[in-house]
Amino acid sequence: MKKIIPIFLLLAIIVTLYFIHKSDEPNLEVQTTIYGNVDIREVNLAFRRAGRLEKVYREEGDNVKAGELLAELDDITFRNTLSTASAEVDLAKAKLEELLAGYRSQEIDSARAEVKRAEAALANADSSFKRQKKLISSGATSALNYDSGKASKDEARASLAVARAQLSMLEEGIRSQTIETARAQVKVAETQRDSAETAFKDVKLYASSDGVVDARIFEPGAMVNSSTPVLSIALRDPLYLRAYVGEPTLGSIKQGQKVTFTTDASPKIYHGHIGFISGVAEFTPKTVETTQLRSDLVYRMRIVVTDADKELNQGQPVTIALQPAESPNDK
């Protein structure tokens, strides 16, 4: 009897150590139920220009369509800038057209007449100076008259040179460099006008996608900076779930696999399918409740909801049931 008792004690110790060892082993059980949250994507809509908010056409909870006008800025400043830029384009084009047309025949005829007048004035000044030159040697005229005659002749010669240069320029026409400069000025003016036109269009804010107004951030009269969100749009189609699975479960799930899920607020059963499985492990987020330890590494999974309704809200906890993956023979 004394020998039997130690044997029972030894067996008890062995059994105890076995269960302790089993309790320390990681839980490799494949999950069929996982936990996650509703993940509704949002778009924050903002103007590309700063200004005073004039109109907001939608309220929170309103359904909107892609391309729908949602809000407007006061456009008076942008309108005036566009008008000025358009006028600058017209002016630059008029100058270019004038240069391309060249000088008018009347302008050339006038320049020729001016040359003849300058030639006659020079001839007259030359004759007067020659008379003064003869008289100065005999003392019949003063040195002042002699100097005045010489100055008049020099002035007439200079006037003739200017008239001839002006006529030559008109007869040769506009230089190509001048025309190219005018063309460049037209392009600069058009670029400034296009920029002003873009700024004028930017006073209107349109919906980028179908969705629901989640937040109306500013009201008419408020001054808003560029890139400052004015409205937030929730994109409910498609609607997603964000969930996490442990490594042992990865081998039993695949992209496209069907799931069902419920919320705490309703017994209704919703349907969806796995749209994405991350290939990068991460620690379990604190917002996700699982049966495993929070220190376990998990993989993020995105589920596409196929029958979403208005009862599903951002961040709402959900319980997800993984449906058996279809085998090739089932198809």
Short mmCIF file of C-alpha atoms in Angstrom, two decimals:
data_model
loop_
_atom_site.label_atom_id
_atom_site.label_comp_id
_atom_site.label_asym_id
_atom_site.label_seq_id
_atom_site.Cartn_x
_atom_site.Cartn_y
_atom_site.Cartn_z
CA MET A 1 0.00 0.00 0.00
CA LYS A 2 2.85 2.41 0.81
CA LYS A 3 4.34 1.86 -2.68
CA ILE A 4 1.01 2.57 -4.46
CA ILE A 5 0.54 6.05 -2.93
CA PRO A 6 3.76 7.51 -4.43
CA ILE A 7 2.74 6.17 -7.86
CA PHE A 8 -0.60 7.99 -7.64
CA LEU A 9 1.20 11.15 -6.58
CA LEU A 10 3.57 10.85 -9.52
CA LEU A 11 0.69 10.39 -11.95
CA ALA A 12 -1.10 13.40 -10.46
CA ILE A 13 2.00 15.54 -10.91
CA ILE A 14 2.40 14.39 -14.52
CA VAL A 15 -1.24 15.18 -15.36
CA THR A 16 -0.99 18.59 -13.68
CA LEU A 17 2.18 19.47 -15.60
CA TYR A 18 0.55 18.35 -18.85
CA PHE A 19 -2.44 20.67 -18.45
CA ILE A 20 -0.19 23.53 -17.36
CA HIS A 21 1.85 22.99 -20.54
CA LYS A 22 -1.30 22.90 -22.67
CA SER A 23 -2.53 26.14 -21.14
CA ASP A 24 0.76 27.83 -22.10
CA GLU A 25 0.52 26.78 -25.75
CA PRO A 26 -0.79 29.42 -28.19
CA ASN A 27 -4.40 29.16 -29.22
CA LEU A 28 -4.32 27.83 -32.77
CA GLU A 29 -8.07 27.47 -33.08
CA VAL A 30 -9.40 28.70 -36.43
CA GLN A 31 -11.94 31.48 -35.96
CA THR A 32 -15.39 31.25 -37.53
CA THR A 33 -16.64 34.34 -35.72
CA ILE A 34 -14.70 37.60 -35.82
CA TYR A 35 -15.39 41.12 -34.64
CA GLY A 36 -15.04 44.44 -36.38
CA ASN A 37 -16.55 47.83 -37.06
CA VAL A 38 -18.48 49.58 -39.80
CA ASP A 39 -16.03 51.61 -41.88
CA ILE A 40 -17.69 54.36 -43.93
CA ARG A 41 -15.32 56.36 -46.10
CA GLU A 42 -15.66 60.13 -46.13
CA VAL A 43 -14.69 62.95 -48.48
CA ASN A 44 -14.00 66.41 -47.08
CA LEU A 45 -14.97 68.93 -49.75
CA ALA A 46 -13.16 72.28 -49.84
CA PHE A 47 -12.77 75.26 -52.19
CA ARG A 48 -9.46 75.77 -53.99
CA ARG A 49 -9.75 79.53 -53.31
CA ALA A 50 -10.21 81.58 -50.18
CA GLY A 51 -13.28 83.79 -49.90
CA ARG A 52 -16.59 84.54 -48.23
CA LEU A 53 -19.06 81.66 -48.26
CA GLU A 54 -22.23 82.90 -49.96
CA LYS A 55 -24.48 79.85 -50.31
CA VAL A 56 -24.70 76.28 -48.96
CA TYR A 57 -27.39 74.24 -50.68
CA ARG A 58 -27.45 71.01 -48.63
CA GLU A 59 -28.13 70.04 -45.02
CA GLU A 60 -26.72 67.19 -42.93
CA GLY A 61 -28.35 63.90 -43.87
CA ASP A 62 -29.20 64.96 -47.42
CA ASN A 63 -28.39 62.56 -50.25
CA VAL A 64 -26.23 64.10 -52.96
CA LYS A 65 -25.23 63.00 -56.46
CA ALA A 66 -21.81 63.28 -58.09
CA GLY A 67 -21.48 66.65 -59.86
CA GLU A 68 -24.23 68.31 -57.83
CA LEU A 69 -23.63 71.96 -56.82
CA LEU A 70 -23.29 72.10 -53.03
CA ALA A 71 -21.93 75.56 -52.14
CA GLU A 72 -20.67 78.86 -53.61
CA LEU A 73 -18.30 81.66 -52.66
CA ASP A 74 -18.95 85.36 -53.27
CA ASP A 75 -17.68 85.77 -56.86
CA ILE A 76 -17.43 89.57 -57.31
CA THR A 77 -13.63 89.73 -56.92
CA PHE A 78 -13.08 86.74 -59.21
CA ARG A 79 -15.50 88.15 -61.80
CA ASN A 80 -13.69 91.52 -61.92
CA THR A 81 -10.30 89.84 -62.26
CA LEU A 82 -11.60 87.76 -65.16
CA SER A 83 -13.02 90.84 -66.91
CA THR A 84 -9.70 92.67 -66.62
CA ALA A 85 -7.74 89.68 -67.92
CA SER A 86 -10.10 89.28 -70.88
CA ALA A 87 -9.65 92.96 -71.77
CA GLU A 88 -5.85 92.54 -71.67
CA VAL A 89 -6.14 89.68 -74.17
CA ASP A 90 -8.21 91.84 -76.54
CA LEU A 91 -5.67 94.68 -76.29
CA ALA A 92 -2.69 92.40 -76.97
CA LYS A 93 -4.43 90.84 -79.98
CA ALA A 94 -5.29 94.28 -81.41
CA LYS A 95 -1.63 95.34 -81.19
CA LEU A 96 -0.51 92.16 -82.93
CA GLU A 97 -3.06 92.58 -85.72
CA GLU A 98 -1.89 96.14 -86.23
CA LEU A 99 1.72 94.99 -86.60
CA LEU A 100 0.79 92.16 -88.97
CA ALA A 101 -1.16 94.57 -91.18
CA GLY A 102 1.98 96.71 -91.60
CA TYR A 103 2.13 100.45 -92.22
CA ARG A 104 -0.57 102.14 -94.27
CA SER A 105 0.27 103.74 -97.63
CA GLN A 106 -0.81 107.11 -96.25
CA GLU A 107 1.84 106.85 -93.54
CA ILE A 108 4.55 106.11 -96.13
CA ASP A 109 3.40 108.98 -98.39
CA SER A 110 3.46 111.31 -95.41
CA ALA A 111 7.01 110.22 -94.56
CA ARG A 112 8.13 110.88 -98.15
CA ALA A 113 6.62 114.33 -98.06
CA GLU A 114 8.43 115.00 -94.80
CA VAL A 115 11.74 114.05 -96.47
CA LYS A 116 11.09 116.48 -99.31
CA ARG A 117 10.22 119.23 -96.86
CA ALA A 118 13.41 118.55 -94.90
CA GLU A 119 15.46 118.60 -98.12
CA ALA A 120 13.97 121.98 -99.10
CA ALA A 121 14.62 123.36 -95.64
CA LEU A 122 18.24 122.21 -95.82
CA ALA A 123 18.71 123.79 -99.27
CA ASN A 124 17.29 127.08 -98.02
CA ALA A 125 19.46 127.01 -94.89
CA ASP A 126 22.53 126.21 -97.00
CA SER A 127 21.93 129.17 -99.35
CA SER A 128 21.40 131.53 -96.43
CA PHE A 129 24.59 130.32 -94.76
CA LYS A 130 26.60 130.80 -97.98
CA ARG A 131 25.43 134.41 -98.24
CA GLN A 132 26.39 135.03 -94.63
CA LYS A 133 29.78 133.48 -95.30
CA LYS A 134 30.46 135.92 -98.18
CA LEU A 135 29.27 138.88 -96.18
CA ILE A 136 31.30 138.08 -93.08
CA SER A 137 34.60 138.39 -94.97
CA SER A 138 33.70 141.92 -96.12
CA GLY A 139 32.29 142.93 -92.79
CA ALA A 140 28.80 143.42 -94.19
CA THR A 141 27.23 141.10 -91.60
CA SER A 142 27.82 140.32 -87.98
CA ALA A 143 29.38 137.22 -86.50
CA LEU A 144 26.05 136.53 -84.79
CA ASN A 145 24.23 136.30 -88.10
CA TYR A 146 26.97 134.03 -89.43
CA ASP A 147 26.70 131.68 -86.45
CA SER A 148 22.91 131.67 -86.66
CA GLY A 149 23.01 130.72 -90.33
CA LYS A 150 25.44 127.89 -89.63
CA ALA A 151 23.24 126.55 -86.81
CA SER A 152 20.15 126.66 -89.02
CA LYS A 153 21.94 124.67 -91.68
CA ASP A 154 23.08 122.01 -89.18
CA GLU A 155 19.57 121.74 -87.75
CA ALA A 156 18.06 121.32 -91.22
CA ARG A 157 20.60 118.60 -92.05
CA ALA A 158 19.70 116.71 -88.85
CA SER A 159 15.96 117.00 -89.54
CA LEU A 160 16.51 115.57 -93.02
CA ALA A 161 18.41 112.59 -91.53
CA VAL A 162 15.51 111.85 -89.15
CA ALA A 163 12.94 112.09 -91.94
CA ARG A 164 14.92 109.76 -94.19
CA ALA A 165 15.33 107.22 -91.37
CA GLN A 166 11.59 107.29 -90.65
CA LEU A 167 10.81 106.74 -94.36
CA SER A 168 13.28 103.86 -94.56
CA MET A 169 11.67 102.16 -91.54
CA LEU A 170 8.19 102.46 -93.03
CA GLU A 171 9.30 101.15 -96.42
CA GLU A 172 11.07 98.13 -94.86
CA GLY A 173 8.04 97.24 -92.74
CA ILE A 174 7.74 95.82 -89.19
CA ARG A 175 10.72 93.80 -87.92
CA SER A 176 10.03 90.10 -87.28
CA GLN A 177 11.35 90.43 -83.72
CA THR A 178 8.72 93.05 -82.96
CA ILE A 179 5.96 90.78 -84.27
CA GLU A 180 7.22 87.79 -82.25
CA THR A 181 7.30 89.93 -79.13
CA ALA A 182 3.69 90.93 -79.76
CA ARG A 183 2.71 87.26 -80.22
CA ALA A 184 4.37 86.39 -76.91
CA GLN A 185 2.46 89.17 -75.17
CA VAL A 186 -0.79 87.69 -76.52
CA LYS A 187 0.11 84.27 -75.04
CA VAL A 188 0.94 85.80 -71.67
CA ALA A 189 -2.37 87.65 -71.63
CA GLU A 190 -4.28 84.48 -72.58
CA THR A 191 -2.57 82.49 -69.81
CA GLN A 192 -3.52 85.13 -67.26
CA ARG A 193 -7.09 85.10 -68.53
CA ASP A 194 -7.26 81.28 -68.33
CA SER A 195 -5.98 81.41 -64.76
CA ALA A 196 -8.59 84.02 -63.87
CA GLU A 197 -11.30 81.91 -65.53
CA THR A 198 -10.24 78.85 -63.50
CA ALA A 199 -10.35 80.90 -60.31
CA PHE A 200 -13.84 82.12 -61.23
CA LYS A 201 -15.04 78.53 -61.73
CA ASP A 202 -13.51 77.52 -58.39
CA VAL A 203 -16.08 79.60 -56.49
CA LYS A 204 -18.53 76.71 -56.99
CA LEU A 205 -18.18 73.50 -54.95
CA TYR A 206 -19.51 70.27 -56.46
CA ALA A 207 -20.01 66.78 -55.02
CA SER A 208 -17.22 64.45 -56.09
CA SER A 209 -19.28 61.26 -55.55
CA ASP A 210 -22.72 60.03 -54.58
CA GLY A 211 -23.16 60.06 -50.82
CA VAL A 212 -24.78 61.58 -47.77
CA VAL A 213 -23.90 64.93 -46.18
CA ASP A 214 -22.29 63.90 -42.91
CA ALA A 215 -21.27 67.36 -41.67
CA ARG A 216 -22.06 70.94 -42.69
CA ILE A 217 -18.99 72.67 -41.27
CA PHE A 218 -19.47 76.34 -42.30
CA GLU A 219 -22.49 78.57 -42.82
CA PRO A 220 -23.03 81.42 -45.36
CA GLY A 221 -21.13 84.57 -44.43
CA ALA A 222 -18.14 82.76 -43.00
CA MET A 223 -14.67 83.44 -44.41
CA VAL A 224 -13.02 80.19 -45.48
CA ASN A 225 -9.45 79.52 -46.49
CA SER A 226 -8.48 77.42 -49.47
CA SER A 227 -8.42 73.68 -48.73
CA THR A 228 -10.52 74.18 -45.56
CA PRO A 229 -13.34 71.58 -45.53
CA VAL A 230 -16.81 73.08 -45.89
CA LEU A 231 -18.87 69.88 -46.19
CA SER A 232 -18.13 66.25 -45.36
CA ILE A 233 -19.71 63.56 -47.54
CA ALA A 234 -20.10 59.96 -46.35
CA LEU A 235 -19.66 57.44 -49.18
CA ARG A 236 -22.17 54.72 -48.35
CA ASP A 237 -21.96 52.83 -51.62
CA PRO A 238 -20.05 50.63 -51.26
CA LEU A 239 -19.96 50.33 -47.47
CA TYR A 240 -17.19 48.39 -45.73
CA LEU A 241 -16.42 46.56 -42.50
CA ARG A 242 -12.98 46.59 -40.91
CA ALA A 243 -12.06 43.40 -39.05
CA TYR A 244 -9.00 41.48 -37.88
CA VAL A 245 -8.16 37.76 -37.93
CA GLY A 246 -5.39 35.78 -36.30
CA GLU A 247 -2.68 33.98 -38.24
CA PRO A 248 -4.22 30.49 -37.80
CA THR A 249 -7.36 31.69 -39.61
CA LEU A 250 -5.54 32.96 -42.71
CA GLY A 251 -5.36 29.53 -44.28
CA SER A 252 -9.13 29.03 -44.10
CA ILE A 253 -10.27 32.33 -45.66
CA LYS A 254 -9.79 33.89 -49.06
CA GLN A 255 -10.73 36.98 -50.99
CA GLY A 256 -14.33 36.86 -52.20
CA GLN A 257 -15.46 34.51 -49.41
CA LYS A 258 -18.98 35.28 -48.21
CA VAL A 259 -19.81 36.43 -44.68
CA THR A 260 -22.84 37.41 -42.64
CA PHE A 261 -22.88 39.85 -39.77
CA THR A 262 -25.11 41.48 -37.18
CA THR A 263 -24.97 44.59 -35.02
CA ASP A 264 -25.75 45.06 -31.35
CA ALA A 265 -28.61 47.39 -32.28
CA SER A 266 -30.59 44.98 -34.47
CA PRO A 267 -31.03 41.22 -35.01
CA LYS A 268 -31.07 41.80 -38.78
CA ILE A 269 -28.56 39.66 -40.65
CA TYR A 270 -26.49 41.50 -43.25
CA HIS A 271 -24.38 39.97 -46.01
CA GLY A 272 -21.04 40.72 -47.60
CA HIS A 273 -17.82 39.24 -48.91
CA ILE A 274 -14.13 39.58 -48.13
CA GLY A 275 -12.67 42.24 -50.41
CA PHE A 276 -9.13 42.53 -49.03
CA ILE A 277 -6.80 40.69 -46.66
CA SER A 278 -3.66 42.52 -45.57
CA GLY A 279 -0.34 40.76 -45.92
CA VAL A 280 1.18 42.72 -43.02
CA ALA A 281 0.69 41.62 -39.42
CA GLU A 282 -0.14 44.17 -36.71
CA PHE A 283 -1.14 44.20 -33.07
CA THR A 284 -4.83 43.87 -32.31
CA PRO A 285 -6.36 47.39 -32.08
CA LYS A 286 -7.81 48.20 -28.67
CA THR A 287 -11.18 48.97 -30.26
CA VAL A 288 -11.60 45.40 -31.49
CA GLU A 289 -12.97 42.77 -29.08
CA THR A 290 -11.65 39.26 -29.72
CA THR A 291 -11.41 36.01 -27.79
CA GLN A 292 -7.62 36.10 -28.17
CA LEU A 293 -5.12 38.08 -26.17
CA ARG A 294 -4.70 41.71 -27.25
CA SER A 295 -0.98 41.15 -27.69
CA ASP A 296 -1.64 38.63 -30.50
CA LEU A 297 -0.60 39.59 -34.02
CA VAL A 298 -3.53 39.85 -36.42
CA TYR A 299 -4.18 40.71 -40.06
CA ARG A 300 -6.51 43.47 -41.18
CA MET A 301 -9.40 42.46 -43.39
CA ARG A 302 -11.86 44.58 -45.36
CA ILE A 303 -15.35 43.25 -46.00
CA VAL A 304 -17.63 44.70 -48.69
CA VAL A 305 -21.27 44.92 -47.55
CA THR A 306 -23.73 43.87 -50.25
CA ASP A 307 -27.03 44.86 -48.59
CA ALA A 308 -26.18 47.96 -46.55
CA ASP A 309 -28.90 50.26 -45.25
CA LYS A 310 -29.15 53.45 -43.21
CA GLU A 311 -29.05 51.49 -39.94
CA LEU A 312 -25.29 50.92 -40.35
CA ASN A 313 -23.25 53.82 -38.98
CA GLN A 314 -19.58 54.75 -38.84
CA GLY A 315 -17.64 52.82 -36.18
CA GLN A 316 -20.58 50.62 -35.21
CA PRO A 317 -19.42 47.25 -33.72
CA VAL A 318 -20.39 44.16 -35.70
CA THR A 319 -20.15 40.39 -35.17
CA ILE A 320 -19.10 38.61 -38.35
CA ALA A 321 -19.68 34.95 -39.21
CA LEU A 322 -17.34 33.51 -41.80
CA GLN A 323 -19.15 31.27 -44.28
CA PRO A 324 -17.36 28.13 -45.53
CA ALA A 325 -15.22 28.85 -48.55
CA GLU A 326 -16.54 27.29 -51.77
CA SER A 327 -14.45 24.47 -53.17
CA PRO A 328 -13.87 24.16 -56.93
CA ASN A 329 -16.34 21.23 -57.00
CA ASP A 330 -19.09 23.48 -55.62
CA LYS A 331 -18.95 25.77 -58.62
#
